[in-house]
């Protein structure tokens, strides 16, 4: 079976709707015909300061619980914590040595993420982060990498590095394809709908966390920024707020945007937002309960993750051995 791989950073107490609709929901669909590898990117998490080790460790578990609660099946998918598979960091080094400085510099996420404190205040890890991501991916030789739009550039770098390695050392890597669903590739901030929903930059009212109290999420939907037109119509340029809500509504219910436009024609925003708030509450209420239930047995969660890491290592160690051999490192003993 062809493989699929993706990762998510365990950097907050809950995933948000951008993570879910943009990425992890698509992961579910790969469990039947693919061999999936999904991981919590804790190595990536420390590219910015994580002040409390206990919190980081706990967030990896909370993240795993959320993946299982949304339907990732530990039997069919290898779910693991990145730091428990040392091959990621090891291949990362080799790929760093194949990456040009200018090439790394072109990554727009570094520019965005270092904008606040300034480049000088950022870690080198934040700068080389996309190269580690390339290693995450290439170790498993996946066909698809399901992600949101903001990861597209990292996928392009990954393909460039794979190609470079293949030319220089003979073919070792498969060129992975990004799997980015157009409709939900970029879910926006509810209060600033021209910007993406993001744990680092969104205002509290602009971001809906899956583990928020359902009543809090409903309130956020009802107070989302729209426009003065009072017409439920999809138009990203002129009506970014309404369009964002339509995207979320459509993704959660399966109704097409056109159907929704018809349904709310001539009604203003009140009932549209109220219904969407109900849809969101119906989704997050059982999700939250399942996640909290899974978190009652941390030992069991950890055991699932360790068995996921074992399955991952079986693949990753082979790829790394192959790479080390081609590069000219001494044979293992
Ligand atoms: P992260 O943790 O920031 O986000 C996880 C996934 O959620 C998607 N996403 C969004 N999609 C739509 N709209 C949004 N507003 C939104 N916000 C986030 C992201 O595109 C991502 O798919 N570098 C990655 C983690 C990573 C990874 C990998 C991913 C590390 N190694 C290897 C794939 C393959 C990241 O920081 O995602």
PDB file of N, CA, C and O and ligand atoms in Angstrom, residues 5-9 16 18-19 22-23 39 41 44 82 109 113 129 133 136-137 145-151 154 184-188 196-199, ligand 1:
ATOM      1  N   UNK A   5       1.926  10.524   4.874  1.00  0.00           N
ATOM      2  CA  UNK A   5       2.525  11.020   6.108  1.00  0.00           C
ATOM      3  C   UNK A   5       2.127  12.457   6.356  1.00  0.00           C
ATOM      4  O   UNK A   5       2.021  13.253   5.416  1.00  0.00           O
ATOM      5  N   UNK A   6       1.891  12.780   7.638  1.00  0.00           N
ATOM      6  CA  UNK A   6       1.751  14.191   7.989  1.00  0.00           C
ATOM      7  C   UNK A   6       2.054  14.381   9.465  1.00  0.00           C
ATOM      8  O   UNK A   6       2.117  13.413  10.230  1.00  0.00           O
ATOM      9  N   UNK A   7       2.262  15.644   9.847  1.00  0.00           N
ATOM     10  CA  UNK A   7       2.585  15.946  11.237  1.00  0.00           C
ATOM     11  C   UNK A   7       1.903  17.221  11.687  1.00  0.00           C
ATOM     12  O   UNK A   7       1.414  18.014  10.871  1.00  0.00           O
ATOM     13  N   UNK A   8       1.870  17.380  12.992  1.00  0.00           N
ATOM     14  CA  UNK A   8       1.282  18.588  13.579  1.00  0.00           C
ATOM     15  C   UNK A   8       2.060  18.926  14.841  1.00  0.00           C
ATOM     16  O   UNK A   8       2.501  18.024  15.566  1.00  0.00           O
ATOM     17  N   UNK A   9       2.231  20.210  15.099  1.00  0.00           N
ATOM     18  CA  UNK A   9       2.995  20.616  16.280  1.00  0.00           C
ATOM     19  C   UNK A   9       2.119  20.597  17.533  1.00  0.00           C
ATOM     20  O   UNK A   9       1.029  21.157  17.523  1.00  0.00           O
ATOM     21  N   UNK A  16      -6.977  23.744  16.563  1.00  0.00           N
ATOM     22  CA  UNK A  16      -8.031  24.686  16.206  1.00  0.00           C
ATOM     23  C   UNK A  16      -8.696  24.240  14.896  1.00  0.00           C
ATOM     24  O   UNK A  16      -8.271  23.264  14.274  1.00  0.00           O
ATOM     25  N   UNK A  18      -8.628  25.469  11.982  1.00  0.00           N
ATOM     26  CA  UNK A  18      -7.738  25.482  10.818  1.00  0.00           C
ATOM     27  C   UNK A  18      -6.991  24.164  10.699  1.00  0.00           C
ATOM     28  O   UNK A  18      -6.938  23.550   9.631  1.00  0.00           O
ATOM     29  N   UNK A  19      -6.436  23.700  11.823  1.00  0.00           N
ATOM     30  CA  UNK A  19      -5.726  22.412  11.826  1.00  0.00           C
ATOM     31  C   UNK A  19      -6.659  21.283  11.397  1.00  0.00           C
ATOM     32  O   UNK A  19      -6.292  20.419  10.598  1.00  0.00           O
ATOM     33  N   UNK A  22      -8.270  22.038   7.726  1.00  0.00           N
ATOM     34  CA  UNK A  22      -7.224  22.143   6.715  1.00  0.00           C
ATOM     35  C   UNK A  22      -6.415  20.865   6.571  1.00  0.00           C
ATOM     36  O   UNK A  22      -5.961  20.542   5.480  1.00  0.00           O
ATOM     37  N   UNK A  23      -6.237  20.142   7.670  1.00  0.00           N
ATOM     38  CA  UNK A  23      -5.313  19.015   7.599  1.00  0.00           C
ATOM     39  C   UNK A  23      -5.847  17.723   8.197  1.00  0.00           C
ATOM     40  O   UNK A  23      -6.111  16.761   7.474  1.00  0.00           O
ATOM     41  N   UNK A  39       2.344  12.112  12.997  1.00  0.00           N
ATOM     42  CA  UNK A  39       3.146  12.319  14.200  1.00  0.00           C
ATOM     43  C   UNK A  39       2.979  13.703  14.806  1.00  0.00           C
ATOM     44  O   UNK A  39       2.564  14.647  14.145  1.00  0.00           O
ATOM     45  N   UNK A  41       4.868  16.759  16.182  1.00  0.00           N
ATOM     46  CA  UNK A  41       6.183  17.312  15.855  1.00  0.00           C
ATOM     47  C   UNK A  41       6.762  18.078  17.041  1.00  0.00           C
ATOM     48  O   UNK A  41       6.828  19.309  17.043  1.00  0.00           O
ATOM     49  N   UNK A  44       9.918  20.077  16.235  1.00  0.00           N
ATOM     50  CA  UNK A  44       9.585  21.376  15.638  1.00  0.00           C
ATOM     51  C   UNK A  44       9.082  22.363  16.689  1.00  0.00           C
ATOM     52  O   UNK A  44       9.303  23.567  16.572  1.00  0.00           O
ATOM     53  N   UNK A  82       7.458  12.550  17.360  1.00  0.00           N
ATOM     54  CA  UNK A  82       8.648  12.724  16.511  1.00  0.00           C
ATOM     55  C   UNK A  82       9.962  12.421  17.268  1.00  0.00           C
ATOM     56  O   UNK A  82      10.836  11.733  16.746  1.00  0.00           O
ATOM     57  N   UNK A 109       7.737  31.190   6.053  1.00  0.00           N
ATOM     58  CA  UNK A 109       7.318  31.022   7.451  1.00  0.00           C
ATOM     59  C   UNK A 109       8.359  31.566   8.414  1.00  0.00           C
ATOM     60  O   UNK A 109       8.015  32.088   9.465  1.00  0.00           O
ATOM     61  N   UNK A 113       7.418  34.112  11.172  1.00  0.00           N
ATOM     62  CA  UNK A 113       7.538  33.743  12.587  1.00  0.00           C
ATOM     63  C   UNK A 113       8.626  34.518  13.306  1.00  0.00           C
ATOM     64  O   UNK A 113       8.598  34.643  14.527  1.00  0.00           O
ATOM     65  N   UNK A 129      14.084  24.748  10.293  1.00  0.00           N
ATOM     66  CA  UNK A 129      12.850  23.979  10.519  1.00  0.00           C
ATOM     67  C   UNK A 129      12.297  23.275   9.274  1.00  0.00           C
ATOM     68  O   UNK A 129      11.964  22.087   9.314  1.00  0.00           O
ATOM     69  N   UNK A 133      11.570  19.225   8.442  1.00  0.00           N
ATOM     70  CA  UNK A 133      10.279  18.764   7.907  1.00  0.00           C
ATOM     71  C   UNK A 133      10.499  17.900   6.662  1.00  0.00           C
ATOM     72  O   UNK A 133       9.816  16.885   6.473  1.00  0.00           O
ATOM     73  N   UNK A 136      11.420  14.553   7.905  1.00  0.00           N
ATOM     74  CA  UNK A 136      10.219  13.855   8.415  1.00  0.00           C
ATOM     75  C   UNK A 136       9.524  13.112   7.286  1.00  0.00           C
ATOM     76  O   UNK A 136       9.065  11.984   7.444  1.00  0.00           O
ATOM     77  N   UNK A 137       9.413  13.810   6.182  1.00  0.00           N
ATOM     78  CA  UNK A 137       8.632  13.286   5.065  1.00  0.00           C
ATOM     79  C   UNK A 137       9.406  12.208   4.315  1.00  0.00           C
ATOM     80  O   UNK A 137       8.923  11.096   4.102  1.00  0.00           O
ATOM     81  N   UNK A 145       1.243  13.941   1.194  1.00  0.00           N
ATOM     82  CA  UNK A 145       1.396  14.637   2.469  1.00  0.00           C
ATOM     83  C   UNK A 145       0.214  15.608   2.613  1.00  0.00           C
ATOM     84  O   UNK A 145       0.212  16.687   2.019  1.00  0.00           O
ATOM     85  N   UNK A 146      -0.824  15.201   3.361  1.00  0.00           N
ATOM     86  CA  UNK A 146      -2.001  16.070   3.503  1.00  0.00           C
ATOM     87  C   UNK A 146      -1.757  17.208   4.507  1.00  0.00           C
ATOM     88  O   UNK A 146      -1.524  16.958   5.691  1.00  0.00           O
ATOM     89  N   UNK A 147      -1.804  18.437   4.017  1.00  0.00           N
ATOM     90  CA  UNK A 147      -1.519  19.628   4.829  1.00  0.00           C
ATOM     91  C   UNK A 147      -2.386  20.790   4.367  1.00  0.00           C
ATOM     92  O   UNK A 147      -3.079  20.710   3.353  1.00  0.00           O
ATOM     93  N   UNK A 148      -2.297  21.906   5.097  1.00  0.00           N
ATOM     94  CA  UNK A 148      -2.939  23.145   4.697  1.00  0.00           C
ATOM     95  C   UNK A 148      -2.016  23.951   3.785  1.00  0.00           C
ATOM     96  O   UNK A 148      -0.832  23.631   3.630  1.00  0.00           O
ATOM     97  N   UNK A 149      -2.587  25.001   3.216  1.00  0.00           N
ATOM     98  CA  UNK A 149      -1.871  25.811   2.229  1.00  0.00           C
ATOM     99  C   UNK A 149      -0.530  26.357   2.753  1.00  0.00           C
ATOM    100  O   UNK A 149       0.447  26.450   2.006  1.00  0.00           O
ATOM    101  N   UNK A 150      -0.475  26.675   4.046  1.00  0.00           N
ATOM    102  CA  UNK A 150       0.753  27.292   4.575  1.00  0.00           C
ATOM    103  C   UNK A 150       1.964  26.352   4.548  1.00  0.00           C
ATOM    104  O   UNK A 150       3.083  26.789   4.783  1.00  0.00           O
ATOM    105  N   UNK A 151       1.734  25.081   4.252  1.00  0.00           N
ATOM    106  CA  UNK A 151       2.862  24.135   4.192  1.00  0.00           C
ATOM    107  C   UNK A 151       3.329  23.872   2.762  1.00  0.00           C
ATOM    108  O   UNK A 151       4.275  23.109   2.538  1.00  0.00           O
ATOM    109  N   UNK A 154       7.017  24.375   2.036  1.00  0.00           N
ATOM    110  CA  UNK A 154       7.879  23.361   2.645  1.00  0.00           C
ATOM    111  C   UNK A 154       7.863  22.068   1.827  1.00  0.00           C
ATOM    112  O   UNK A 154       8.862  21.359   1.754  1.00  0.00           O
ATOM    113  N   UNK A 184     -10.688  24.034   1.954  1.00  0.00           N
ATOM    114  CA  UNK A 184     -10.336  24.268   3.361  1.00  0.00           C
ATOM    115  C   UNK A 184      -8.840  24.495   3.559  1.00  0.00           C
ATOM    116  O   UNK A 184      -8.339  24.385   4.673  1.00  0.00           O
ATOM    117  N   UNK A 185      -8.140  24.827   2.486  1.00  0.00           N
ATOM    118  CA  UNK A 185      -6.681  24.966   2.555  1.00  0.00           C
ATOM    119  C   UNK A 185      -6.266  26.093   3.486  1.00  0.00           C
ATOM    120  O   UNK A 185      -5.184  26.067   4.074  1.00  0.00           O
ATOM    121  N   UNK A 186      -7.141  27.087   3.622  1.00  0.00           N
ATOM    122  CA  UNK A 186      -6.814  28.204   4.516  1.00  0.00           C
ATOM    123  C   UNK A 186      -8.087  28.670   5.212  1.00  0.00           C
ATOM    124  O   UNK A 186      -8.926  29.329   4.614  1.00  0.00           O
ATOM    125  N   UNK A 187      -8.213  28.265   6.468  1.00  0.00           N
ATOM    126  CA  UNK A 187      -9.330  28.733   7.305  1.00  0.00           C
ATOM    127  C   UNK A 187      -8.851  30.012   7.981  1.00  0.00           C
ATOM    128  O   UNK A 187      -7.728  30.073   8.477  1.00  0.00           O
ATOM    129  N   UNK A 188      -9.697  31.024   7.985  1.00  0.00           N
ATOM    130  CA  UNK A 188      -9.226  32.324   8.460  1.00  0.00           C
ATOM    131  C   UNK A 188      -9.684  32.666   9.873  1.00  0.00           C
ATOM    132  O   UNK A 188     -10.603  32.049  10.424  1.00  0.00           O
ATOM    133  N   UNK A 196      -4.914  34.069   8.216  1.00  0.00           N
ATOM    134  CA  UNK A 196      -5.260  32.679   8.562  1.00  0.00           C
ATOM    135  C   UNK A 196      -5.426  32.505  10.066  1.00  0.00           C
ATOM    136  O   UNK A 196      -4.794  33.212  10.851  1.00  0.00           O
ATOM    137  N   UNK A 197      -6.288  31.593  10.424  1.00  0.00           N
ATOM    138  CA  UNK A 197      -6.449  31.228  11.836  1.00  0.00           C
ATOM    139  C   UNK A 197      -5.151  30.564  12.276  1.00  0.00           C
ATOM    140  O   UNK A 197      -4.699  29.614  11.642  1.00  0.00           O
ATOM    141  N   UNK A 198      -4.559  31.074  13.348  1.00  0.00           N
ATOM    142  CA  UNK A 198      -3.250  30.556  13.736  1.00  0.00           C
ATOM    143  C   UNK A 198      -3.034  30.711  15.229  1.00  0.00           C
ATOM    144  O   UNK A 198      -3.373  31.754  15.800  1.00  0.00           O
ATOM    145  N   UNK A 199      -2.474  29.656  15.846  1.00  0.00           N
ATOM    146  CA  UNK A 199      -2.323  29.719  17.306  1.00  0.00           C
ATOM    147  C   UNK A 199      -1.359  30.807  17.714  1.00  0.00           C
ATOM    148  O   UNK A 199      -1.448  31.340  18.807  1.00  0.00           O
TER     149      UNK A 199
HETATM  150  P1  LIG B   1       1.073  23.119  12.217  1.00  0.00           P
HETATM  151  O1  LIG B   1       1.216  22.385  13.491  1.00  0.00           O
HETATM  152  O2  LIG B   1       1.255  24.591  12.229  1.00  0.00           O
HETATM  153  O3  LIG B   1      -0.350  22.828  11.600  1.00  0.00           O
HETATM  154  C1  LIG B   1      -0.827  21.500  11.409  1.00  0.00           C
HETATM  155  C2  LIG B   1      -1.610  21.411  10.120  1.00  0.00           C
HETATM  156  O4  LIG B   1      -2.698  22.336  10.132  1.00  0.00           O
HETATM  157  C3  LIG B   1      -2.689  23.125   8.962  1.00  0.00           C
HETATM  158  N1  LIG B   1      -3.223  24.453   9.265  1.00  0.00           N
HETATM  159  C4  LIG B   1      -4.202  25.054   8.590  1.00  0.00           C
HETATM  160  N2  LIG B   1      -4.931  24.669   7.517  1.00  0.00           N
HETATM  161  C5  LIG B   1      -5.883  25.520   7.077  1.00  0.00           C
HETATM  162  N3  LIG B   1      -6.138  26.712   7.645  1.00  0.00           N
HETATM  163  C6  LIG B   1      -5.444  27.152   8.713  1.00  0.00           C
HETATM  164  N4  LIG B   1      -5.712  28.320   9.273  1.00  0.00           N
HETATM  165  C7  LIG B   1      -4.417  26.302   9.228  1.00  0.00           C
HETATM  166  N5  LIG B   1      -3.545  26.409  10.266  1.00  0.00           N
HETATM  167  C8  LIG B   1      -2.824  25.276  10.263  1.00  0.00           C
HETATM  168  C9  LIG B   1      -1.232  23.180   8.546  1.00  0.00           C
HETATM  169  O5  LIG B   1      -1.087  23.491   7.176  1.00  0.00           O
HETATM  170  C10 LIG B   1      -0.763  21.790   8.877  1.00  0.00           C
HETATM  171  O6  LIG B   1      -1.041  20.892   7.839  1.00  0.00           O
HETATM  172  N6  LIG B   1       5.381  22.256   9.854  1.00  0.00           N
HETATM  173  C11 LIG B   1       4.112  21.678  10.223  1.00  0.00           C
HETATM  174  C12 LIG B   1       4.243  20.389  11.008  1.00  0.00           C
HETATM  175  C13 LIG B   1       5.094  19.371  10.344  1.00  0.00           C
HETATM  176  C14 LIG B   1       4.752  18.592   9.205  1.00  0.00           C
HETATM  177  C15 LIG B   1       5.873  17.760   8.974  1.00  0.00           C
HETATM  178  C16 LIG B   1       3.641  18.528   8.366  1.00  0.00           C
HETATM  179  C17 LIG B   1       6.325  18.994  10.748  1.00  0.00           C
HETATM  180  N7  LIG B   1       6.801  18.034   9.918  1.00  0.00           N
HETATM  181  C18 LIG B   1       5.892  16.847   7.903  1.00  0.00           C
HETATM  182  C19 LIG B   1       3.665  17.618   7.304  1.00  0.00           C
HETATM  183  C20 LIG B   1       4.780  16.804   7.073  1.00  0.00           C
HETATM  184  C21 LIG B   1       3.351  22.671  11.077  1.00  0.00           C
HETATM  185  O7  LIG B   1       3.940  23.493  11.745  1.00  0.00           O
HETATM  186  O8  LIG B   1       2.013  22.486  11.095  1.00  0.00           O
END
